Amino acid sequence: RRHTRYGTVTGVQTCALPICVATLSAEDAGSLDWPLEGNLIYEFGRDQRPNGTVIRWNGIGIAARTGTPVMAVKAGVVAYAGPFEGYGPTVMLSHGNGFYTLYLYLEDIGVVEGREVTAGQVVGTVGGADTPEGPHLEFQIRAPLDGTSPQAQDPLLWLRSR
């Protein structure tokens, strides 16, 4: 748990605006633009490896060249921009009402905590070159379920089909 001047990164909604305006809601499911172009290298959920190891992905992996720009899928406020527990440089955007998008395995961060971003604005660049998957972005969506704290959701249900 990391505390910022704008709230708590895990748990309760983070918002730097004088009045929190929700920019992401359940009605947006299936309509969001992708944060970048690239091949899907892993999907949300449980993945059993050939050696029997089970991994739970909390987002999707999108392969792209190192340094490829990564865009915000929806307007929001930068709740966190910095290194994050094994993911390296990370950006977390708060969209109000407990909705968040996370951009993990970045090479560079292009935004500052507490600042507003617009949909399509570059939040960073693809990194992850040192991961087993190679250069890629892990994209996550967190949303409240029945009044609970934000939970990982399958981003493919939120992004436009392609």
Short mmCIF file of N, CA and C in Angstrom, two decimals:
data_model
loop_
_atom_site.label_atom_id
_atom_site.label_comp_id
_atom_site.label_asym_id
_atom_site.label_seq_id
_atom_site.Cartn_x
_atom_site.Cartn_y
_atom_site.Cartn_z
N ARG A 1 0.84 -1.17 0.00
CA ARG A 1 0.00 0.00 0.00
C ARG A 1 0.89 1.23 0.00
N ARG A 2 0.68 2.11 -0.95
CA ARG A 2 1.47 3.33 -1.05
C ARG A 2 0.54 4.51 -0.95
N HIS A 3 0.88 5.42 -0.08
CA HIS A 3 0.04 6.61 0.10
C HIS A 3 0.60 7.76 -0.72
N THR A 4 -0.27 8.51 -1.35
CA THR A 4 0.13 9.72 -2.06
C THR A 4 -0.67 10.87 -1.49
N ARG A 5 -0.37 12.04 -1.92
CA ARG A 5 -1.10 13.21 -1.46
C ARG A 5 -2.55 13.17 -1.95
N TYR A 6 -2.85 12.29 -2.90
CA TYR A 6 -4.18 12.23 -3.48
C TYR A 6 -4.99 11.04 -3.00
N GLY A 7 -4.46 10.25 -2.08
CA GLY A 7 -5.21 9.11 -1.58
C GLY A 7 -4.33 7.90 -1.48
N THR A 8 -4.94 6.75 -1.47
CA THR A 8 -4.23 5.49 -1.32
C THR A 8 -4.28 4.75 -2.63
N VAL A 9 -3.13 4.24 -3.07
CA VAL A 9 -3.07 3.56 -4.36
C VAL A 9 -3.91 2.29 -4.34
N THR A 10 -3.90 1.53 -3.26
CA THR A 10 -4.76 0.35 -3.19
C THR A 10 -5.94 0.70 -2.30
N GLY A 11 -7.11 0.23 -2.66
CA GLY A 11 -8.26 0.44 -1.79
C GLY A 11 -9.16 1.53 -2.30
N VAL A 12 -9.24 2.61 -1.57
CA VAL A 12 -10.23 3.66 -1.81
C VAL A 12 -9.89 4.49 -3.05
N GLN A 13 -10.90 5.08 -3.64
CA GLN A 13 -10.75 5.90 -4.83
C GLN A 13 -9.73 7.00 -4.62
N THR A 14 -8.93 7.26 -5.63
CA THR A 14 -7.96 8.33 -5.63
C THR A 14 -8.43 9.39 -6.60
N CYS A 15 -8.42 10.65 -6.19
CA CYS A 15 -8.87 11.70 -7.07
C CYS A 15 -8.23 13.02 -6.67
N ALA A 16 -7.65 13.72 -7.63
CA ALA A 16 -7.00 14.99 -7.35
C ALA A 16 -7.87 16.17 -7.72
N LEU A 17 -8.98 15.93 -8.35
CA LEU A 17 -9.84 17.03 -8.77
C LEU A 17 -10.64 17.55 -7.58
N PRO A 18 -10.96 18.85 -7.58
CA PRO A 18 -11.79 19.37 -6.50
C PRO A 18 -13.12 18.62 -6.41
N ILE A 19 -13.66 18.25 -7.55
CA ILE A 19 -14.87 17.44 -7.59
C ILE A 19 -14.54 16.23 -8.45
N CYS A 20 -14.68 15.04 -7.89
CA CYS A 20 -14.37 13.83 -8.65
C CYS A 20 -15.45 13.59 -9.70
N VAL A 21 -15.05 13.56 -10.94
CA VAL A 21 -15.97 13.28 -12.03
C VAL A 21 -15.58 11.94 -12.62
N ALA A 22 -16.49 10.99 -12.62
CA ALA A 22 -16.19 9.67 -13.17
C ALA A 22 -16.06 9.76 -14.69
N THR A 23 -14.97 9.21 -15.22
CA THR A 23 -14.79 9.20 -16.67
C THR A 23 -14.88 7.79 -17.23
N LEU A 24 -14.98 6.79 -16.36
CA LEU A 24 -15.08 5.39 -16.80
C LEU A 24 -16.20 4.75 -15.98
N SER A 25 -17.05 4.01 -16.66
CA SER A 25 -18.14 3.33 -15.98
C SER A 25 -18.45 2.03 -16.73
N ALA A 26 -19.32 1.24 -16.16
CA ALA A 26 -19.69 -0.04 -16.76
C ALA A 26 -20.23 0.14 -18.19
N GLU A 27 -20.81 1.30 -18.49
CA GLU A 27 -21.35 1.55 -19.83
C GLU A 27 -20.25 1.61 -20.89
N ASP A 28 -18.99 1.79 -20.46
CA ASP A 28 -17.88 1.87 -21.41
C ASP A 28 -17.39 0.50 -21.88
N ALA A 29 -17.89 -0.57 -21.29
CA ALA A 29 -17.44 -1.92 -21.66
C ALA A 29 -17.58 -2.12 -23.17
N GLY A 30 -16.50 -2.59 -23.79
CA GLY A 30 -16.49 -2.88 -25.22
C GLY A 30 -16.26 -1.68 -26.12
N SER A 31 -16.03 -0.49 -25.53
CA SER A 31 -15.91 0.70 -26.37
C SER A 31 -14.57 1.42 -26.27
N LEU A 32 -13.68 0.97 -25.42
CA LEU A 32 -12.41 1.68 -25.22
C LEU A 32 -11.41 1.37 -26.33
N ASP A 33 -10.66 2.40 -26.73
CA ASP A 33 -9.57 2.19 -27.68
C ASP A 33 -8.44 1.45 -26.98
N TRP A 34 -7.65 0.71 -27.73
CA TRP A 34 -6.51 -0.01 -27.18
C TRP A 34 -5.42 0.99 -26.81
N PRO A 35 -4.62 0.68 -25.79
CA PRO A 35 -3.57 1.62 -25.38
C PRO A 35 -2.41 1.68 -26.38
N LEU A 36 -2.30 0.69 -27.26
CA LEU A 36 -1.31 0.65 -28.33
C LEU A 36 -1.65 -0.49 -29.26
N GLU A 37 -1.06 -0.47 -30.44
CA GLU A 37 -1.21 -1.56 -31.39
C GLU A 37 -0.17 -2.63 -31.04
N GLY A 38 -0.53 -3.88 -31.19
CA GLY A 38 0.41 -4.97 -30.93
C GLY A 38 -0.33 -6.27 -30.80
N ASN A 39 0.42 -7.36 -30.82
CA ASN A 39 -0.17 -8.69 -30.69
C ASN A 39 -0.43 -9.02 -29.23
N LEU A 40 -1.54 -9.68 -29.00
CA LEU A 40 -1.89 -10.14 -27.67
C LEU A 40 -1.01 -11.35 -27.34
N ILE A 41 -0.23 -11.27 -26.26
CA ILE A 41 0.67 -12.39 -25.92
C ILE A 41 0.20 -13.16 -24.70
N TYR A 42 -0.67 -12.58 -23.88
CA TYR A 42 -1.35 -13.34 -22.84
C TYR A 42 -2.65 -12.65 -22.50
N GLU A 43 -3.59 -13.46 -22.02
CA GLU A 43 -4.93 -12.97 -21.69
C GLU A 43 -5.16 -13.01 -20.20
N PHE A 44 -6.14 -12.26 -19.76
CA PHE A 44 -6.57 -12.20 -18.37
C PHE A 44 -6.97 -13.58 -17.86
N GLY A 45 -6.63 -13.85 -16.62
CA GLY A 45 -7.10 -15.09 -15.98
C GLY A 45 -6.00 -16.10 -15.77
N ARG A 46 -6.42 -17.31 -15.55
CA ARG A 46 -5.54 -18.43 -15.22
C ARG A 46 -4.84 -18.98 -16.44
N ASP A 47 -3.55 -19.24 -16.31
CA ASP A 47 -2.76 -19.78 -17.41
C ASP A 47 -1.87 -20.88 -16.85
N GLN A 48 -2.08 -22.11 -17.31
CA GLN A 48 -1.24 -23.22 -16.85
C GLN A 48 -0.10 -23.43 -17.85
N ARG A 49 1.12 -23.35 -17.35
CA ARG A 49 2.31 -23.52 -18.17
C ARG A 49 2.60 -24.99 -18.40
N PRO A 50 3.40 -25.33 -19.42
CA PRO A 50 3.73 -26.74 -19.71
C PRO A 50 4.35 -27.48 -18.53
N ASN A 51 5.06 -26.75 -17.66
CA ASN A 51 5.69 -27.40 -16.50
C ASN A 51 4.72 -27.58 -15.33
N GLY A 52 3.45 -27.19 -15.52
CA GLY A 52 2.44 -27.34 -14.47
C GLY A 52 2.22 -26.11 -13.61
N THR A 53 3.10 -25.12 -13.72
CA THR A 53 2.94 -23.89 -12.96
C THR A 53 1.70 -23.14 -13.43
N VAL A 54 0.93 -22.63 -12.49
CA VAL A 54 -0.27 -21.86 -12.83
C VAL A 54 0.00 -20.40 -12.51
N ILE A 55 -0.27 -19.55 -13.49
CA ILE A 55 -0.11 -18.11 -13.34
C ILE A 55 -1.48 -17.48 -13.48
N ARG A 56 -1.76 -16.47 -12.67
CA ARG A 56 -2.99 -15.70 -12.83
C ARG A 56 -2.61 -14.33 -13.34
N TRP A 57 -3.01 -14.03 -14.56
CA TRP A 57 -2.77 -12.72 -15.15
C TRP A 57 -3.90 -11.79 -14.73
N ASN A 58 -3.56 -10.62 -14.19
CA ASN A 58 -4.56 -9.62 -13.80
C ASN A 58 -4.85 -8.63 -14.92
N GLY A 59 -4.22 -8.86 -16.08
CA GLY A 59 -4.43 -8.00 -17.23
C GLY A 59 -4.08 -8.76 -18.49
N ILE A 60 -3.88 -8.02 -19.56
CA ILE A 60 -3.48 -8.61 -20.83
C ILE A 60 -2.08 -8.12 -21.19
N GLY A 61 -1.35 -8.94 -21.93
CA GLY A 61 -0.04 -8.55 -22.42
C GLY A 61 -0.13 -8.21 -23.89
N ILE A 62 0.39 -7.03 -24.25
CA ILE A 62 0.38 -6.59 -25.64
C ILE A 62 1.83 -6.38 -26.07
N ALA A 63 2.30 -7.21 -27.00
CA ALA A 63 3.68 -7.12 -27.47
C ALA A 63 3.84 -5.90 -28.38
N ALA A 64 4.97 -5.22 -28.20
CA ALA A 64 5.32 -4.08 -29.06
C ALA A 64 6.79 -3.80 -28.87
N ARG A 65 7.36 -3.06 -29.80
CA ARG A 65 8.77 -2.70 -29.69
C ARG A 65 9.01 -1.80 -28.49
N THR A 66 10.15 -1.98 -27.85
CA THR A 66 10.54 -1.11 -26.76
C THR A 66 10.50 0.33 -27.25
N GLY A 67 9.92 1.21 -26.45
CA GLY A 67 9.83 2.63 -26.79
C GLY A 67 8.56 3.02 -27.51
N THR A 68 7.70 2.05 -27.86
CA THR A 68 6.42 2.37 -28.51
C THR A 68 5.55 3.17 -27.54
N PRO A 69 4.95 4.29 -28.00
CA PRO A 69 4.09 5.08 -27.12
C PRO A 69 2.87 4.29 -26.64
N VAL A 70 2.52 4.50 -25.37
CA VAL A 70 1.35 3.87 -24.74
C VAL A 70 0.37 5.00 -24.39
N MET A 71 -0.89 4.87 -24.83
CA MET A 71 -1.88 5.91 -24.63
C MET A 71 -2.91 5.57 -23.56
N ALA A 72 -3.38 6.60 -22.87
CA ALA A 72 -4.49 6.45 -21.92
C ALA A 72 -5.73 6.06 -22.70
N VAL A 73 -6.48 5.07 -22.19
CA VAL A 73 -7.69 4.63 -22.89
C VAL A 73 -8.89 5.51 -22.57
N LYS A 74 -8.78 6.31 -21.51
CA LYS A 74 -9.87 7.18 -21.08
C LYS A 74 -9.25 8.31 -20.25
N ALA A 75 -9.88 9.46 -20.21
CA ALA A 75 -9.41 10.57 -19.40
C ALA A 75 -9.40 10.18 -17.93
N GLY A 76 -8.49 10.74 -17.17
CA GLY A 76 -8.41 10.45 -15.74
C GLY A 76 -7.36 11.29 -15.06
N VAL A 77 -7.04 10.91 -13.84
CA VAL A 77 -6.03 11.58 -13.03
C VAL A 77 -4.95 10.56 -12.72
N VAL A 78 -3.69 10.97 -12.82
CA VAL A 78 -2.57 10.07 -12.53
C VAL A 78 -2.53 9.84 -11.02
N ALA A 79 -2.93 8.64 -10.59
CA ALA A 79 -2.93 8.28 -9.18
C ALA A 79 -1.54 7.82 -8.73
N TYR A 80 -0.79 7.25 -9.68
CA TYR A 80 0.55 6.75 -9.37
C TYR A 80 1.38 6.73 -10.65
N ALA A 81 2.63 7.14 -10.53
CA ALA A 81 3.58 7.07 -11.65
C ALA A 81 4.95 6.80 -11.05
N GLY A 82 5.41 5.55 -11.19
CA GLY A 82 6.70 5.19 -10.62
C GLY A 82 6.89 3.69 -10.64
N PRO A 83 7.95 3.20 -9.99
CA PRO A 83 8.20 1.76 -9.95
C PRO A 83 7.12 1.06 -9.12
N PHE A 84 6.73 -0.15 -9.54
CA PHE A 84 5.66 -0.87 -8.85
C PHE A 84 6.00 -2.35 -8.75
N GLU A 85 6.19 -2.85 -7.56
CA GLU A 85 6.37 -4.25 -7.19
C GLU A 85 6.61 -5.24 -8.32
N GLY A 86 7.79 -5.27 -8.87
CA GLY A 86 8.15 -6.27 -9.86
C GLY A 86 7.73 -5.94 -11.28
N TYR A 87 6.94 -4.89 -11.46
CA TYR A 87 6.50 -4.51 -12.80
C TYR A 87 7.35 -3.41 -13.40
N GLY A 88 8.22 -2.82 -12.62
CA GLY A 88 9.02 -1.70 -13.11
C GLY A 88 8.17 -0.46 -13.23
N PRO A 89 8.59 0.48 -14.10
CA PRO A 89 7.83 1.73 -14.25
C PRO A 89 6.37 1.45 -14.60
N THR A 90 5.49 2.10 -13.85
CA THR A 90 4.05 1.86 -13.95
C THR A 90 3.29 3.17 -13.85
N VAL A 91 2.18 3.25 -14.57
CA VAL A 91 1.25 4.38 -14.45
C VAL A 91 -0.11 3.81 -14.08
N MET A 92 -0.73 4.43 -13.06
CA MET A 92 -2.09 4.07 -12.66
C MET A 92 -2.95 5.32 -12.78
N LEU A 93 -4.02 5.22 -13.58
CA LEU A 93 -4.95 6.33 -13.74
C LEU A 93 -6.23 6.05 -12.97
N SER A 94 -6.70 7.05 -12.24
CA SER A 94 -7.99 6.97 -11.57
C SER A 94 -9.02 7.63 -12.48
N HIS A 95 -10.15 6.93 -12.67
CA HIS A 95 -11.22 7.45 -13.52
C HIS A 95 -12.45 7.77 -12.69
N GLY A 96 -12.31 7.80 -11.37
CA GLY A 96 -13.42 8.12 -10.48
C GLY A 96 -14.28 6.91 -10.17
N ASN A 97 -14.98 6.96 -9.06
CA ASN A 97 -15.91 5.91 -8.62
C ASN A 97 -15.27 4.53 -8.52
N GLY A 98 -13.97 4.47 -8.23
CA GLY A 98 -13.30 3.19 -8.03
C GLY A 98 -12.81 2.51 -9.29
N PHE A 99 -12.85 3.20 -10.44
CA PHE A 99 -12.37 2.65 -11.70
C PHE A 99 -10.94 3.12 -11.96
N TYR A 100 -10.06 2.17 -12.31
CA TYR A 100 -8.65 2.47 -12.58
C TYR A 100 -8.20 1.74 -13.83
N THR A 101 -7.22 2.32 -14.53
CA THR A 101 -6.48 1.59 -15.57
C THR A 101 -5.02 1.61 -15.17
N LEU A 102 -4.33 0.49 -15.42
CA LEU A 102 -2.92 0.35 -15.07
C LEU A 102 -2.12 0.00 -16.31
N TYR A 103 -0.98 0.64 -16.43
CA TYR A 103 -0.08 0.47 -17.57
C TYR A 103 1.26 0.02 -16.98
N LEU A 104 1.60 -1.26 -17.13
CA LEU A 104 2.75 -1.86 -16.45
C LEU A 104 3.83 -2.29 -17.43
N TYR A 105 5.03 -2.46 -16.91
CA TYR A 105 6.23 -2.82 -17.70
C TYR A 105 6.58 -1.72 -18.70
N LEU A 106 6.49 -0.48 -18.24
CA LEU A 106 6.87 0.64 -19.10
C LEU A 106 8.39 0.81 -19.11
N GLU A 107 8.89 1.44 -20.16
CA GLU A 107 10.30 1.82 -20.20
C GLU A 107 10.45 3.21 -19.60
N ASP A 108 9.61 4.14 -20.07
CA ASP A 108 9.61 5.51 -19.57
C ASP A 108 8.20 5.92 -19.19
N ILE A 109 8.11 6.80 -18.21
CA ILE A 109 6.84 7.36 -17.77
C ILE A 109 6.73 8.77 -18.30
N GLY A 110 5.58 9.11 -18.90
CA GLY A 110 5.41 10.42 -19.53
C GLY A 110 4.41 11.32 -18.83
N VAL A 111 4.00 10.97 -17.60
CA VAL A 111 3.02 11.76 -16.86
C VAL A 111 3.49 11.94 -15.42
N VAL A 112 2.79 12.82 -14.70
CA VAL A 112 3.16 13.16 -13.33
C VAL A 112 1.97 12.91 -12.41
N GLU A 113 2.23 12.33 -11.24
CA GLU A 113 1.15 12.08 -10.27
C GLU A 113 0.36 13.36 -10.00
N GLY A 114 -0.96 13.19 -9.93
CA GLY A 114 -1.85 14.30 -9.60
C GLY A 114 -2.34 15.10 -10.79
N ARG A 115 -1.74 14.89 -11.95
CA ARG A 115 -2.13 15.63 -13.15
C ARG A 115 -3.23 14.90 -13.90
N GLU A 116 -4.07 15.68 -14.58
CA GLU A 116 -5.11 15.10 -15.42
C GLU A 116 -4.51 14.67 -16.75
N VAL A 117 -5.06 13.61 -17.32
CA VAL A 117 -4.69 13.17 -18.67
C VAL A 117 -5.96 13.03 -19.49
N THR A 118 -5.80 13.14 -20.79
CA THR A 118 -6.93 12.99 -21.70
C THR A 118 -6.85 11.63 -22.37
N ALA A 119 -7.96 11.17 -22.89
CA ALA A 119 -7.96 9.91 -23.65
C ALA A 119 -7.04 10.07 -24.85
N GLY A 120 -6.18 9.09 -25.07
CA GLY A 120 -5.25 9.15 -26.19
C GLY A 120 -3.92 9.81 -25.87
N GLN A 121 -3.81 10.42 -24.69
CA GLN A 121 -2.54 11.06 -24.29
C GLN A 121 -1.51 9.98 -23.98
N VAL A 122 -0.26 10.20 -24.39
CA VAL A 122 0.81 9.25 -24.11
C VAL A 122 1.14 9.30 -22.62
N VAL A 123 1.08 8.12 -21.97
CA VAL A 123 1.40 8.02 -20.53
C VAL A 123 2.78 7.44 -20.30
N GLY A 124 3.36 6.83 -21.34
CA GLY A 124 4.68 6.24 -21.22
C GLY A 124 5.02 5.49 -22.49
N THR A 125 6.10 4.70 -22.41
CA THR A 125 6.52 3.89 -23.55
C THR A 125 6.71 2.44 -23.12
N VAL A 126 6.60 1.54 -24.08
CA VAL A 126 6.70 0.11 -23.82
C VAL A 126 8.10 -0.24 -23.32
N GLY A 127 8.13 -1.09 -22.28
CA GLY A 127 9.37 -1.64 -21.75
C GLY A 127 9.24 -3.15 -21.69
N GLY A 128 9.65 -3.74 -20.58
CA GLY A 128 9.49 -5.17 -20.38
C GLY A 128 10.46 -6.03 -21.16
N ALA A 129 11.51 -5.44 -21.72
CA ALA A 129 12.45 -6.22 -22.53
C ALA A 129 13.12 -7.34 -21.74
N ASP A 130 13.24 -7.17 -20.43
CA ASP A 130 13.92 -8.18 -19.61
C ASP A 130 12.97 -9.24 -19.06
N THR A 131 11.71 -9.23 -19.47
CA THR A 131 10.75 -10.23 -18.99
C THR A 131 10.79 -11.45 -19.90
N PRO A 132 10.30 -12.60 -19.42
CA PRO A 132 10.25 -13.80 -20.29
C PRO A 132 9.40 -13.57 -21.55
N GLU A 133 8.43 -12.65 -21.48
CA GLU A 133 7.55 -12.38 -22.63
C GLU A 133 8.19 -11.42 -23.62
N GLY A 134 9.30 -10.79 -23.26
CA GLY A 134 9.92 -9.80 -24.12
C GLY A 134 9.22 -8.46 -24.00
N PRO A 135 9.59 -7.49 -24.84
CA PRO A 135 9.00 -6.15 -24.74
C PRO A 135 7.48 -6.21 -24.89
N HIS A 136 6.80 -5.63 -23.92
CA HIS A 136 5.34 -5.62 -23.97
C HIS A 136 4.78 -4.67 -22.91
N LEU A 137 3.51 -4.40 -23.01
CA LEU A 137 2.75 -3.66 -22.02
C LEU A 137 1.80 -4.64 -21.36
N GLU A 138 1.71 -4.60 -20.02
CA GLU A 138 0.60 -5.28 -19.36
C GLU A 138 -0.42 -4.20 -19.04
N PHE A 139 -1.65 -4.40 -19.55
CA PHE A 139 -2.73 -3.44 -19.34
C PHE A 139 -3.78 -4.06 -18.45
N GLN A 140 -4.13 -3.35 -17.38
CA GLN A 140 -5.13 -3.83 -16.43
C GLN A 140 -6.25 -2.81 -16.27
N ILE A 141 -7.42 -3.32 -15.96
CA ILE A 141 -8.56 -2.48 -15.56
C ILE A 141 -9.04 -2.97 -14.21
N ARG A 142 -9.20 -2.04 -13.29
CA ARG A 142 -9.74 -2.35 -11.96
C ARG A 142 -11.07 -1.62 -11.82
N ALA A 143 -12.07 -2.33 -11.35
CA ALA A 143 -13.41 -1.75 -11.19
C ALA A 143 -14.05 -2.32 -9.93
N PRO A 144 -14.92 -1.52 -9.29
CA PRO A 144 -15.60 -2.02 -8.10
C PRO A 144 -16.65 -3.05 -8.46
N LEU A 145 -16.77 -4.09 -7.65
CA LEU A 145 -17.81 -5.11 -7.84
C LEU A 145 -18.75 -5.06 -6.66
N ASP A 146 -19.99 -4.70 -6.91
CA ASP A 146 -21.01 -4.66 -5.86
C ASP A 146 -20.53 -3.90 -4.63
N GLY A 147 -19.95 -2.73 -4.85
CA GLY A 147 -19.54 -1.89 -3.73
C GLY A 147 -18.23 -2.27 -3.06
N THR A 148 -17.51 -3.25 -3.62
CA THR A 148 -16.23 -3.66 -3.03
C THR A 148 -15.12 -2.75 -3.52
N SER A 149 -13.92 -2.99 -3.01
CA SER A 149 -12.76 -2.25 -3.53
C SER A 149 -12.51 -2.69 -4.96
N PRO A 150 -11.78 -1.90 -5.73
CA PRO A 150 -11.55 -2.23 -7.15
C PRO A 150 -10.90 -3.61 -7.32
N GLN A 151 -11.46 -4.38 -8.25
CA GLN A 151 -10.99 -5.73 -8.56
C GLN A 151 -10.54 -5.79 -10.01
N ALA A 152 -9.56 -6.65 -10.31
CA ALA A 152 -9.09 -6.83 -11.68
C ALA A 152 -10.23 -7.35 -12.55
N GLN A 153 -10.37 -6.75 -13.72
CA GLN A 153 -11.39 -7.14 -14.71
C GLN A 153 -10.69 -7.55 -16.00
N ASP A 154 -11.33 -8.33 -16.82
CA ASP A 154 -10.76 -8.73 -18.10
C ASP A 154 -10.79 -7.53 -19.05
N PRO A 155 -9.62 -6.97 -19.39
CA PRO A 155 -9.60 -5.81 -20.29
C PRO A 155 -10.23 -6.07 -21.65
N LEU A 156 -10.20 -7.32 -22.11
CA LEU A 156 -10.79 -7.61 -23.42
C LEU A 156 -12.30 -7.35 -23.45
N LEU A 157 -12.94 -7.37 -22.28
CA LEU A 157 -14.37 -7.05 -22.22
C LEU A 157 -14.61 -5.54 -22.31
N TRP A 158 -13.57 -4.76 -22.07
CA TRP A 158 -13.68 -3.28 -22.06
C TRP A 158 -13.17 -2.65 -23.33
N LEU A 159 -12.21 -3.31 -24.00
CA LEU A 159 -11.61 -2.75 -25.21
C LEU A 159 -12.46 -3.08 -26.44
N ARG A 160 -12.35 -2.22 -27.46
CA ARG A 160 -13.03 -2.49 -28.73
C ARG A 160 -12.51 -3.79 -29.33
N SER A 161 -13.39 -4.53 -29.97
CA SER A 161 -12.96 -5.74 -30.69
C SER A 161 -12.05 -5.33 -31.82
N ARG A 162 -11.09 -6.19 -32.12
CA ARG A 162 -10.23 -5.92 -33.29
C ARG A 162 -9.84 -7.21 -33.97
#
